[in-house]
């Protein structure tokens, strides 16, 4: 059964109820239950509660006196009105303790998300402990949400034990935030390569296809990215020998985030002592997946909420400015690549190919589209950009078998299960090659579609994006786990996709909870709420119609007011005053809500016509 329209409040309450059932026991936050601790998954699980609680006023949990009744009902297994916020403080404090080393240094290990090939042997413990960009970025979002929650809750509790925990938690959260920002700075990289290299030939084919020669692609690249090249050279501390490579206009370059701290990355000099800055191991090659992840976290540093609440100290503000510069440059670069040829965007040639990883996938196309959406949100997007981006999203939904039927043994099933394998280049220095598996294509497509729909103000693209968002959400919502420990959470791919041999959904044991997908769905619901809060699109045609209806209604009202009042105990006078008030409201809504003004004007016209007919009938009876 289809779920239309998307109901963000109800769906968030359903998710919170499932989380309370899964993650709380006797009002206490439970430890991870699948394959050990993981800083990424643990942060995502906490954010499923903290992100809506700090972004949506109706979901606030830091003010017990004003917590909504349906919210309390959904989270009743997590505690009552007074115990609930204290329990969240304890959960966040436990997270900080768990993911801090013996030397008091915050840890950002990928844990079981890091996998190896069966033929290469078991990955080492040192590889599992490596900090990853996914954890750096997720920690920024989690720390900001936690600091905002503490700022609201601290003044509303008098429990000494809770106040003591809040003090310790604030210090640990601030330290983790600083460490995450430093690590993200040290994970940013610029890759410079020759046009005749493997990377260069791949980029040439990607940008020019069979339409442009290598020389023409290089010339266009020089022209398009010359100012960006100069800004990078002059404004960023890039590391060894990169500046000299960038000064050569006959070489290509790419910018973004590697999967971890880059090998030989310089340390960040700060005025205050911070946690130790570990040596990097990642190859200096941007990864599309981790670049998108980094961009998502960095934008939270300069959100209105972060600035309004003053969540960053002086040192963190300086780090945030450095990250913001990289955030803007990266968006400009990948948005420029996506739209490199105005006649046929490289992004429209699905799937995208990663030059530095010898990988091509619809997921990479979605990653580039996500960066393009970031860039369109940052600047004033043209109607052409929006319409073409909508087309890309629709094609990705179809190719990913979200809006089209998956056939028996369909190779696209691998996009969802087991997912896309992203190589962690450089990890082999500590053991066998390590990979990062990504399974959230559908949830990411939902998130980006909602973001783009929030941005679009043209009715054609607006309506297409709403339909697409509803279709993708319907697909994602049906993938909830239907039984077992993860009931009501994600992800059960087999609920919507056929088994590999039978062509029908195959029974399987209850799958483990994917906090990555669950957290992405929660993010999307928060964004849908913001989307619905936007004023409706103003249609010129509807405005003209509303103006004509209001003009006719005003004329008829004036005529009716000139008629002698019948002996009806003042009922007609009350009706006319009601009609006059409704007409005034319609005039006030003409500009922001012309459709509503039309509806009110039609109602007024109907009431005036009824009065006129009643008067005519009375005249005939007389």
Coordinates of C-alpha atoms in Angstrom, one line a residue:
X1 CA 0.0 0.0 0.0
X2 CA 1.4 3.4 -1.0
X3 CA 2.1 6.0 1.7
X4 CA 1.2 9.5 0.4
X5 CA 1.9 12.1 1.3
X6 CA 5.0 11.8 3.4
X7 CA 4.0 12.4 7.1
X8 CA 7.3 13.4 8.8
X9 CA 5.8 13.8 12.3
X10 CA 4.1 10.5 12.3
X11 CA 7.0 8.6 10.7
X12 CA 9.5 10.1 13.1
X13 CA 7.3 9.0 16.0
X14 CA 7.1 5.5 14.6
X15 CA 10.9 5.4 14.3
X16 CA 11.4 6.8 17.8
X17 CA 9.1 4.1 19.1
X18 CA 11.1 1.4 17.4
X19 CA 14.4 2.9 18.7
X20 CA 13.0 3.0 22.3
X21 CA 12.0 -0.7 21.9
X22 CA 15.4 -1.6 20.5
X23 CA 17.9 0.6 22.4
X24 CA 16.5 1.1 25.9
X25 CA 16.1 -1.5 28.6
X26 CA 14.4 -0.4 31.8
X27 CA 14.9 3.2 30.8
X28 CA 18.7 2.7 30.2
X29 CA 20.5 3.0 26.9
X30 CA 21.8 -0.4 25.9
X31 CA 25.3 -1.2 24.4
X32 CA 25.7 -2.1 20.7
X33 CA 24.4 -5.6 20.1
X34 CA 25.8 -6.5 16.7
X35 CA 29.5 -7.3 16.0
X36 CA 31.0 -5.0 18.6
X37 CA 31.4 -1.3 19.0
X38 CA 31.7 1.1 16.1
X39 CA 32.1 4.9 16.4
X40 CA 30.2 5.5 13.2
X41 CA 27.2 3.3 13.9
X42 CA 27.1 4.4 17.6
X43 CA 27.0 8.0 16.6
X44 CA 24.3 7.4 14.0
X45 CA 22.2 5.6 16.6
X46 CA 22.4 8.5 19.0
X47 CA 21.7 11.0 16.2
X48 CA 18.4 9.2 15.4
X49 CA 17.2 10.7 18.7
X50 CA 19.3 13.9 19.1
X51 CA 19.0 15.2 15.5
X52 CA 15.1 15.6 15.5
X53 CA 15.2 16.6 19.1
X54 CA 17.4 19.6 18.4
X55 CA 16.1 20.5 14.9
X56 CA 12.3 20.3 15.4
X57 CA 10.8 22.3 18.2
X58 CA 7.9 19.9 18.6
X59 CA 10.3 17.0 19.2
X60 CA 12.4 18.8 21.9
X61 CA 13.4 16.6 24.8
X62 CA 15.6 19.1 26.7
X63 CA 12.6 20.8 28.3
X64 CA 10.6 18.3 30.3
X65 CA 7.8 20.7 31.1
X66 CA 7.1 21.2 27.4
X67 CA 7.7 17.8 25.9
X68 CA 4.7 16.8 23.7
X69 CA 2.4 14.0 24.8
X70 CA 2.8 11.9 21.6
X71 CA 6.6 12.2 21.9
X72 CA 6.4 10.9 25.4
X73 CA 4.1 8.1 24.3
X74 CA 6.5 7.1 21.5
X75 CA 9.5 7.0 23.9
X76 CA 7.7 5.6 27.0
X77 CA 10.1 2.6 27.1
X78 CA 13.0 5.1 27.3
X79 CA 11.7 6.8 30.5
X80 CA 9.2 9.3 31.7
X81 CA 9.0 13.0 31.2
X82 CA 11.9 13.8 33.7
X83 CA 14.0 10.6 33.2
X84 CA 14.1 10.8 29.4
X85 CA 16.5 13.8 29.0
X86 CA 18.7 12.5 31.8
X87 CA 18.8 9.1 30.0
X88 CA 20.0 10.8 26.8
X89 CA 22.7 12.6 28.7
X90 CA 23.9 9.3 30.1
X91 CA 23.8 7.7 26.6
X92 CA 25.9 10.5 25.1
X93 CA 28.3 10.3 28.1
X94 CA 28.7 6.6 27.6
X95 CA 29.4 7.2 23.9
X96 CA 32.2 9.7 24.7
X97 CA 33.7 7.3 27.2
X98 CA 33.6 4.3 24.9
X99 CA 35.2 6.1 22.0
X100 CA 38.0 7.8 23.9
X101 CA 41.4 6.1 24.2
X102 CA 43.4 5.4 27.4
X103 CA 45.4 8.6 26.6
X104 CA 42.1 10.6 26.7
X105 CA 42.3 11.0 22.9
X106 CA 39.0 10.7 21.0
X107 CA 38.9 7.6 18.7
X108 CA 37.1 7.5 15.4
X109 CA 37.5 3.8 14.4
X110 CA 35.5 2.4 11.5
X111 CA 35.3 -1.0 13.3
X112 CA 33.3 -3.7 11.5
X113 CA 32.5 -1.3 8.6
X114 CA 36.1 -2.0 7.4
X115 CA 36.1 -5.3 5.5
X116 CA 38.7 -7.3 3.5
X117 CA 38.7 -9.8 0.7
X118 CA 38.2 -13.4 1.8
X119 CA 41.3 -14.4 -0.2
X120 CA 43.6 -11.7 1.4
X121 CA 43.2 -12.8 5.0
X122 CA 41.7 -11.2 8.1
X123 CA 42.2 -7.5 8.4
X124 CA 44.4 -6.4 11.3
X125 CA 43.3 -4.7 14.6
X126 CA 45.3 -1.7 13.6
X127 CA 43.3 -1.3 10.5
X128 CA 40.0 -1.6 12.4
X129 CA 41.2 1.2 14.7
X130 CA 42.0 3.6 11.9
X131 CA 40.0 6.8 12.1
X132 CA 37.7 7.3 9.1
X133 CA 36.1 10.4 7.6
X134 CA 32.7 9.0 8.1
X135 CA 33.3 9.1 11.9
X136 CA 34.9 12.5 11.8
X137 CA 32.0 14.0 9.9
X138 CA 29.3 12.2 12.0
X139 CA 31.0 13.3 15.2
X140 CA 30.7 16.9 14.1
X141 CA 27.0 16.6 13.7
X142 CA 26.6 14.6 16.9
X143 CA 28.8 16.9 19.0
X144 CA 26.9 20.0 17.8
X145 CA 23.6 18.3 18.6
X146 CA 24.8 17.2 22.0
X147 CA 26.1 20.7 22.9
X148 CA 22.9 22.3 21.8
X149 CA 20.9 19.7 23.9
X150 CA 23.0 20.4 27.0
X151 CA 22.6 24.1 26.6
X152 CA 18.8 23.7 26.7
X153 CA 18.7 21.0 29.4
X154 CA 21.2 22.2 32.0
X155 CA 19.0 25.0 33.3
X156 CA 16.0 22.7 33.6
X157 CA 17.4 20.0 36.0
X158 CA 18.5 20.2 39.6
X159 CA 19.8 16.7 40.0
X160 CA 23.4 16.9 41.2
X161 CA 24.4 13.7 39.5
X162 CA 23.0 14.8 36.2
X163 CA 24.6 18.3 36.5
X164 CA 28.0 16.6 37.2
X165 CA 27.6 14.3 34.1
X166 CA 26.6 17.4 32.0
X167 CA 29.8 19.2 33.0
X168 CA 32.0 16.1 32.1
X169 CA 30.0 15.5 28.9
X170 CA 30.3 19.1 27.7
X171 CA 34.1 18.9 28.1
X172 CA 34.4 15.5 26.4
X173 CA 32.1 16.6 23.5
X174 CA 34.0 19.8 22.9
X175 CA 37.3 17.9 22.8
X176 CA 35.8 15.4 20.4
X177 CA 34.5 18.2 18.2
X178 CA 37.9 19.8 17.9
X179 CA 39.6 16.5 17.2
X180 CA 37.0 15.7 14.5
X181 CA 37.5 19.1 12.8
X182 CA 41.3 18.7 12.9
X183 CA 41.1 15.2 11.4
X184 CA 38.9 16.4 8.6
X185 CA 41.3 19.2 7.8
X186 CA 44.1 16.6 7.6
X187 CA 42.0 14.3 5.4
X188 CA 41.4 16.9 2.7
X189 CA 43.6 16.3 -0.3
X190 CA 44.4 17.5 -3.8
X191 CA 45.4 14.9 -6.4
X192 CA 47.4 16.2 -9.4
X193 CA 48.0 13.9 -12.4
X194 CA 49.1 14.0 -16.0
X195 CA 46.7 14.0 -18.9
X196 CA 48.3 10.8 -20.3
X197 CA 48.1 8.9 -17.0
X198 CA 45.4 6.3 -16.3
X199 CA 43.6 8.9 -14.2
X200 CA 44.0 11.5 -16.9
X201 CA 42.6 9.3 -19.6
X202 CA 39.6 8.3 -17.4
X203 CA 38.8 11.9 -16.7
X204 CA 39.2 12.8 -20.3
X205 CA 36.7 10.1 -21.3
X206 CA 34.4 11.1 -18.5
X207 CA 34.3 14.8 -19.4
X208 CA 34.6 14.6 -23.2
X209 CA 33.2 11.2 -24.1
X210 CA 33.5 10.6 -27.8
X211 CA 32.8 14.3 -28.5
X212 CA 36.0 16.1 -27.4
X213 CA 39.6 15.2 -27.9
X214 CA 42.0 15.2 -25.0
X215 CA 43.5 18.5 -26.0
X216 CA 40.0 20.1 -26.1
X217 CA 39.1 18.6 -22.7
X218 CA 42.4 19.9 -21.2
X219 CA 41.8 23.4 -22.6
X220 CA 38.3 23.6 -21.3
X221 CA 39.5 22.2 -17.9
X222 CA 42.2 25.0 -17.8
X223 CA 39.6 27.7 -18.6
X224 CA 36.9 26.4 -16.3
X225 CA 39.1 25.7 -13.3
X226 CA 41.9 28.2 -13.7
X227 CA 40.6 30.6 -11.0
X228 CA 39.9 27.6 -8.7
X229 CA 43.4 26.3 -9.2
X230 CA 44.8 29.7 -8.3
X231 CA 42.7 29.9 -5.1
X232 CA 43.8 26.5 -4.0
X233 CA 47.4 27.3 -4.6
X234 CA 47.3 30.5 -2.7
X235 CA 44.9 29.8 0.1
X236 CA 45.4 26.2 1.3
X237 CA 48.2 24.4 3.1
X238 CA 48.4 21.4 0.8
X239 CA 51.5 19.4 1.8
X240 CA 54.6 18.2 -0.1
X241 CA 55.0 19.1 -3.7
X242 CA 51.3 19.7 -4.5
X243 CA 51.7 23.4 -5.0
X244 CA 54.3 22.9 -7.8
X245 CA 52.1 20.3 -9.5
X246 CA 49.1 22.7 -9.4
X247 CA 51.1 25.4 -11.1
X248 CA 51.4 23.3 -14.2
X249 CA 48.3 24.1 -16.3
X250 CA 48.9 21.0 -18.4
X251 CA 48.0 18.7 -15.6
X252 CA 44.6 17.7 -14.2
X253 CA 43.7 17.8 -10.6
X254 CA 40.9 16.7 -8.2
X255 CA 40.1 17.9 -4.7
X256 CA 38.1 16.4 -1.9
X257 CA 38.4 14.1 1.1
X258 CA 40.3 10.8 1.3
X259 CA 38.8 8.1 3.5
X260 CA 41.1 9.0 6.4
X261 CA 44.0 11.2 7.4
X262 CA 46.3 11.5 4.4
X263 CA 49.8 10.1 4.5
X264 CA 52.3 12.9 5.4
X265 CA 49.5 15.3 6.2
X266 CA 50.9 18.2 8.2
X267 CA 49.8 18.7 11.8
X268 CA 47.4 21.6 12.5
X269 CA 48.9 24.3 14.7
X270 CA 46.5 25.4 17.5
X271 CA 46.9 27.9 20.3
X272 CA 45.5 25.5 22.8
X273 CA 46.7 22.0 23.5
X274 CA 44.5 19.3 21.9
X275 CA 44.6 15.6 21.5
X276 CA 47.5 14.0 19.7
X277 CA 47.3 14.2 15.9
X278 CA 48.1 10.7 14.5
X279 CA 50.1 10.0 11.4
X280 CA 48.0 9.5 8.3
X281 CA 48.0 6.3 6.1
X282 CA 45.5 7.2 3.3
X283 CA 46.7 7.7 -0.2
X284 CA 46.2 11.4 -1.2
X285 CA 43.3 10.5 -3.6
X286 CA 39.8 12.1 -3.1
X287 CA 37.0 9.6 -2.6
X288 CA 33.6 10.6 -3.8
X289 CA 31.8 8.8 -1.1
X290 CA 33.8 10.2 1.7
X291 CA 33.8 13.7 0.1
X292 CA 30.0 13.8 0.3
X293 CA 30.1 12.5 3.9
X294 CA 32.5 15.3 4.8
X295 CA 30.5 18.0 3.1
X296 CA 27.3 16.9 5.0
X297 CA 29.1 17.2 8.4
X298 CA 30.9 20.5 7.7
X299 CA 27.8 22.4 6.7
X300 CA 26.5 21.9 10.3
X301 CA 29.3 24.0 11.6
X302 CA 27.9 27.2 10.1
X303 CA 24.2 26.4 10.3
X304 CA 21.9 29.1 11.8
X305 CA 21.4 27.0 14.9
X306 CA 25.2 26.6 15.5
X307 CA 25.7 30.3 15.2
X308 CA 22.7 31.4 17.2
X309 CA 23.5 29.1 20.2
X310 CA 27.2 30.0 20.0
X311 CA 28.3 26.3 20.1
X312 CA 31.9 26.9 18.9
X313 CA 34.7 28.3 20.9
X314 CA 37.3 30.6 19.4
X315 CA 39.6 27.8 18.3
X316 CA 36.8 25.8 16.7
X317 CA 35.6 28.9 14.9
X318 CA 39.0 29.2 13.2
X319 CA 38.9 25.5 12.3
X320 CA 35.4 25.9 11.0
X321 CA 36.5 28.7 8.7
X322 CA 39.3 26.6 7.3
X323 CA 36.8 23.8 6.7
X324 CA 34.3 26.1 5.1
X325 CA 36.8 27.3 2.5
X326 CA 37.5 23.6 1.5
X327 CA 33.7 23.0 1.6
X328 CA 33.1 25.8 -0.9
X329 CA 36.0 24.9 -3.2
X330 CA 35.1 21.3 -3.3
X331 CA 31.5 22.0 -4.2
X332 CA 32.6 24.4 -7.0
X333 CA 35.0 21.8 -8.4
X334 CA 32.7 18.8 -8.5
X335 CA 29.7 20.9 -9.6
X336 CA 31.9 22.2 -12.4
X337 CA 32.8 18.6 -13.4
X338 CA 29.2 17.5 -13.3
X339 CA 28.2 20.3 -15.7
X340 CA 31.4 20.4 -17.6
X341 CA 29.8 20.2 -21.1
X342 CA 26.7 22.4 -21.2
X343 CA 25.3 20.4 -24.1
X344 CA 25.5 17.1 -22.3
X345 CA 26.5 17.0 -18.7
X346 CA 29.0 14.3 -17.7
X347 CA 26.6 13.7 -14.8
X348 CA 23.9 12.7 -17.2
X349 CA 26.1 9.9 -18.6
X350 CA 25.3 7.4 -15.9
X351 CA 27.2 5.7 -14.3
X352 CA 29.9 8.0 -13.1
X353 CA 33.5 6.7 -13.1
X354 CA 36.0 7.4 -10.3
X355 CA 39.3 8.3 -11.8
X356 CA 41.4 7.4 -8.8
X357 CA 39.7 4.2 -7.8
X358 CA 38.9 2.5 -11.1
X359 CA 35.3 2.2 -10.0
X360 CA 32.0 3.1 -11.7
X361 CA 28.6 2.9 -10.2
X362 CA 25.2 4.5 -10.0
X363 CA 26.1 5.3 -6.4
X364 CA 29.0 7.5 -7.7
X365 CA 26.5 9.3 -9.9
X366 CA 24.3 9.9 -6.9
X367 CA 27.4 11.2 -4.9
X368 CA 28.2 13.7 -7.6
X369 CA 24.5 14.7 -7.8
X370 CA 24.6 15.2 -4.0
X371 CA 27.5 17.6 -4.3
X372 CA 25.7 19.4 -7.1
X373 CA 22.7 19.7 -4.9
X374 CA 24.9 21.2 -2.2
X375 CA 26.3 23.7 -4.7
X376 CA 22.8 24.6 -6.0
X377 CA 21.7 25.2 -2.4
X378 CA 24.8 27.5 -1.9
X379 CA 24.3 29.7 -4.9
X380 CA 21.3 30.8 -6.9
X381 CA 20.4 27.9 -9.2
X382 CA 19.1 28.4 -12.7
X383 CA 15.8 26.7 -13.8
X384 CA 17.8 24.7 -16.4
X385 CA 20.2 23.4 -13.7
X386 CA 17.3 22.3 -11.5
X387 CA 15.3 20.6 -14.3
X388 CA 18.3 18.7 -15.5
X389 CA 19.2 17.6 -12.0
X390 CA 15.7 16.4 -11.5
X391 CA 16.1 14.3 -14.6
X392 CA 19.2 12.7 -13.2
X393 CA 17.5 11.9 -10.0
X394 CA 14.6 10.3 -11.8
X395 CA 16.9 8.2 -13.9
X396 CA 18.9 7.1 -10.8
X397 CA 15.6 6.0 -9.2
X398 CA 14.7 4.0 -12.2
X399 CA 18.1 2.4 -12.7
X400 CA 18.3 1.6 -9.0
X401 CA 15.0 -0.3 -9.4
X402 CA 13.3 2.0 -7.0
X403 CA 10.7 3.3 -9.4
X404 CA 11.0 0.3 -11.8
X405 CA 10.6 -3.4 -11.4
X406 CA 13.6 -5.6 -10.5
X407 CA 13.8 -8.7 -12.6
X408 CA 15.0 -12.1 -11.6
X409 CA 18.8 -12.2 -11.1
X410 CA 18.9 -8.5 -11.8
X411 CA 22.5 -7.2 -11.4
X412 CA 21.2 -4.0 -9.9
X413 CA 20.3 -5.8 -6.7
X414 CA 24.0 -5.6 -5.8
X415 CA 23.6 -1.8 -5.6
X416 CA 21.5 -2.4 -2.4
X417 CA 22.8 -5.8 -1.2
X418 CA 25.7 -6.3 -0.6
X419 CA 26.2 -2.7 -1.7
X420 CA 29.0 -0.8 -3.4
X421 CA 32.6 -1.5 -2.3
X422 CA 34.8 1.5 -1.8
X423 CA 38.5 0.7 -1.6
X424 CA 40.4 2.4 1.3
X425 CA 43.6 3.1 -0.6
X426 CA 46.6 3.1 1.6
X427 CA 45.1 0.7 4.2
X428 CA 47.3 -2.1 2.8
X429 CA 50.3 -0.6 4.6
X430 CA 49.0 -2.1 7.8
X431 CA 47.7 -5.4 6.5
X432 CA 45.6 -6.7 3.6
X433 CA 43.6 -4.3 1.4
X434 CA 40.5 -2.9 3.2
X435 CA 37.2 -1.9 1.8
X436 CA 34.2 0.1 3.0
X437 CA 30.8 -1.2 2.0
X438 CA 28.0 1.2 1.2
X439 CA 24.3 0.1 1.1
X440 CA 22.3 3.3 1.6
X441 CA 21.6 4.2 -2.1
X442 CA 17.9 4.4 -1.6
X443 CA 18.1 6.4 1.6
X444 CA 20.6 8.8 0.1
X445 CA 18.4 9.3 -3.0
X446 CA 15.5 10.2 -0.7
X447 CA 17.6 12.7 1.2
X448 CA 19.0 14.4 -1.9
X449 CA 15.6 14.5 -3.6
X450 CA 14.0 16.2 -0.6
X451 CA 16.9 18.7 -0.4
X452 CA 16.5 19.5 -4.1
X453 CA 12.7 19.8 -3.7
X454 CA 13.2 22.3 -0.9
X455 CA 15.5 24.3 -3.2
X456 CA 13.2 24.3 -6.3
X457 CA 10.7 27.1 -6.7
X458 CA 9.5 26.3 -10.2
X459 CA 6.2 24.4 -10.2
X460 CA 7.2 21.9 -12.9
X461 CA 10.4 20.7 -11.1
X462 CA 8.7 21.1 -7.7
X463 CA 5.9 18.7 -8.6
X464 CA 8.2 16.2 -10.2
X465 CA 10.5 16.1 -7.2
X466 CA 7.5 15.7 -4.8
X467 CA 6.3 12.7 -6.7
X468 CA 9.8 11.3 -6.8
X469 CA 10.3 11.8 -3.1
X470 CA 7.0 10.1 -2.3
X471 CA 7.9 7.1 -4.6
X472 CA 11.4 6.7 -3.1
X473 CA 10.0 7.1 0.5
X474 CA 7.4 4.4 -0.2
X475 CA 10.2 2.1 -1.3
X476 CA 12.4 2.9 1.7
X477 CA 9.5 2.7 4.2
X478 CA 8.7 -0.9 3.0
X479 CA 12.2 -1.9 3.7
X480 CA 11.8 -1.7 7.4
X481 CA 12.6 -4.8 9.4
X482 CA 9.4 -6.6 10.2
X483 CA 10.3 -8.8 13.1
X484 CA 13.0 -9.5 15.6
X485 CA 15.2 -7.1 17.5
X486 CA 15.2 -4.4 14.8
X487 CA 11.4 -4.3 14.3
X488 CA 10.5 -1.0 12.7
X489 CA 14.1 0.0 11.8
X490 CA 16.2 -0.7 8.7
X491 CA 17.2 -2.5 6.5
X492 CA 15.4 -5.5 5.0
X493 CA 16.2 -5.3 1.3
X494 CA 14.3 -8.5 0.6
X495 CA 11.0 -6.9 1.6
X496 CA 11.0 -5.0 -1.7
X497 CA 13.4 -6.9 -4.0
X498 CA 13.1 -10.5 -5.2
X499 CA 15.5 -13.2 -4.2
X500 CA 18.3 -14.0 -6.7
X501 CA 16.7 -17.3 -8.0
X502 CA 13.0 -17.4 -7.3
X503 CA 12.0 -13.9 -8.4
X504 CA 9.9 -13.5 -5.2
X505 CA 10.9 -12.1 -1.8
X506 CA 12.8 -14.8 0.0
X507 CA 12.4 -15.6 3.7
X508 CA 15.4 -14.8 5.8
X509 CA 16.5 -14.4 9.4
X510 CA 15.9 -11.0 10.8
X511 CA 18.7 -8.8 9.5
X512 CA 20.9 -6.7 11.8
X513 CA 19.9 -3.0 12.2
X514 CA 21.7 -0.6 9.8
X515 CA 22.0 2.6 11.7
X516 CA 23.5 4.3 8.6
X517 CA 20.2 3.8 6.7
X518 CA 18.0 4.5 9.7
X519 CA 19.9 7.8 10.4
X520 CA 19.6 8.8 6.8
X521 CA 15.8 8.3 6.9
X522 CA 15.6 10.3 10.1
X523 CA 17.6 13.1 8.4
X524 CA 15.2 13.0 5.4
X525 CA 12.2 13.3 7.7
X526 CA 13.6 16.3 9.3
X527 CA 14.2 17.8 5.9
X528 CA 10.7 17.0 4.8
X529 CA 9.4 18.9 7.7
X530 CA 11.5 21.9 6.7
X531 CA 10.2 21.4 3.1
X532 CA 6.6 21.6 4.2
X533 CA 7.3 24.7 6.2
X534 CA 8.2 26.6 3.1
X535 CA 5.6 29.0 1.7
X536 CA 3.7 27.5 -1.3
X537 CA 4.9 28.3 -4.8
X538 CA 3.2 31.5 -6.1
X539 CA 1.5 30.8 -9.4
X540 CA 1.1 33.8 -11.7
X541 CA -2.0 32.2 -13.4
X542 CA -3.7 31.4 -10.1
X543 CA -2.9 35.0 -8.8
X544 CA -4.6 36.5 -11.9
X545 CA -7.6 34.3 -11.4
X546 CA -7.8 35.1 -7.7
X547 CA -7.6 38.8 -8.5
X548 CA -10.5 38.5 -10.9
X549 CA -12.6 36.5 -8.4
X550 CA -11.9 39.0 -5.6
X551 CA -12.8 41.9 -7.9
X552 CA -16.2 40.3 -8.8
X553 CA -16.8 39.4 -5.1
X554 CA -16.1 43.0 -4.0
X555 CA -18.5 44.3 -6.6
X556 CA -21.3 42.0 -5.6
X557 CA -20.7 42.6 -1.9
X558 CA -21.0 46.3 -2.5
X559 CA -24.2 45.7 -4.5
X560 CA -25.7 43.5 -1.7
X561 CA -24.8 46.1 1.0
X562 CA -26.9 48.7 -0.9
X563 CA -30.0 46.6 -0.7
X564 CA -32.6 47.4 2.1
X565 CA -32.2 45.1 5.1
X566 CA -35.1 42.6 5.5
X567 CA -36.8 41.9 8.8
X568 CA -34.7 38.9 9.8
X569 CA -33.5 39.8 13.3
X570 CA -30.2 41.0 11.9
X571 CA -29.1 37.6 10.3
X572 CA -28.4 39.1 7.0
X573 CA -26.2 41.8 8.6
X574 CA -24.2 39.2 10.4
X575 CA -23.8 37.2 7.1
X576 CA -22.6 40.3 5.3
X577 CA -20.1 41.1 8.0
X578 CA -18.8 37.5 7.9
X579 CA -18.5 37.8 4.1
X580 CA -16.6 41.1 4.4
X581 CA -14.1 39.6 6.9
X582 CA -13.6 36.5 4.7
X583 CA -13.0 38.8 1.7
X584 CA -10.5 40.8 3.6
X585 CA -8.6 37.6 4.6
X586 CA -8.6 36.5 0.9
X587 CA -7.1 39.8 -0.1
X588 CA -4.3 39.4 2.5
X589 CA -3.5 35.9 1.2
X590 CA -3.5 37.0 -2.5
X591 CA 0.3 37.3 -2.7
X592 CA 1.6 34.4 -0.5
X593 CA -1.2 31.9 -1.1
X594 CA -3.2 32.8 -4.3
X595 CA -4.8 29.3 -4.4
X596 CA -6.2 29.8 -0.9
X597 CA -7.4 33.3 -1.9
X598 CA -9.2 31.7 -4.8
X599 CA -11.0 29.2 -2.6
X600 CA -12.1 32.0 -0.2
X601 CA -13.2 34.2 -3.0
X602 CA -15.3 31.3 -4.5
X603 CA -16.9 30.7 -1.1
X604 CA -17.7 34.4 -0.8
X605 CA -19.3 34.4 -4.3
X606 CA -21.4 31.4 -3.3
X607 CA -22.7 33.0 -0.2
X608 CA -23.4 36.3 -2.0
X609 CA -25.3 34.3 -4.7
X610 CA -27.4 32.6 -2.0
X611 CA -28.3 36.0 -0.5
X612 CA -29.3 37.3 -3.9
X613 CA -31.5 34.3 -4.6
X614 CA -33.1 34.5 -1.2
X615 CA -33.9 38.2 -1.8
X616 CA -35.3 37.5 -5.2
X617 CA -37.5 34.7 -3.8
X618 CA -38.8 37.0 -1.1
X619 CA -39.6 39.7 -3.8
X620 CA -41.5 37.2 -5.8
X621 CA -43.5 36.1 -2.8
X622 CA -44.4 39.6 -1.9

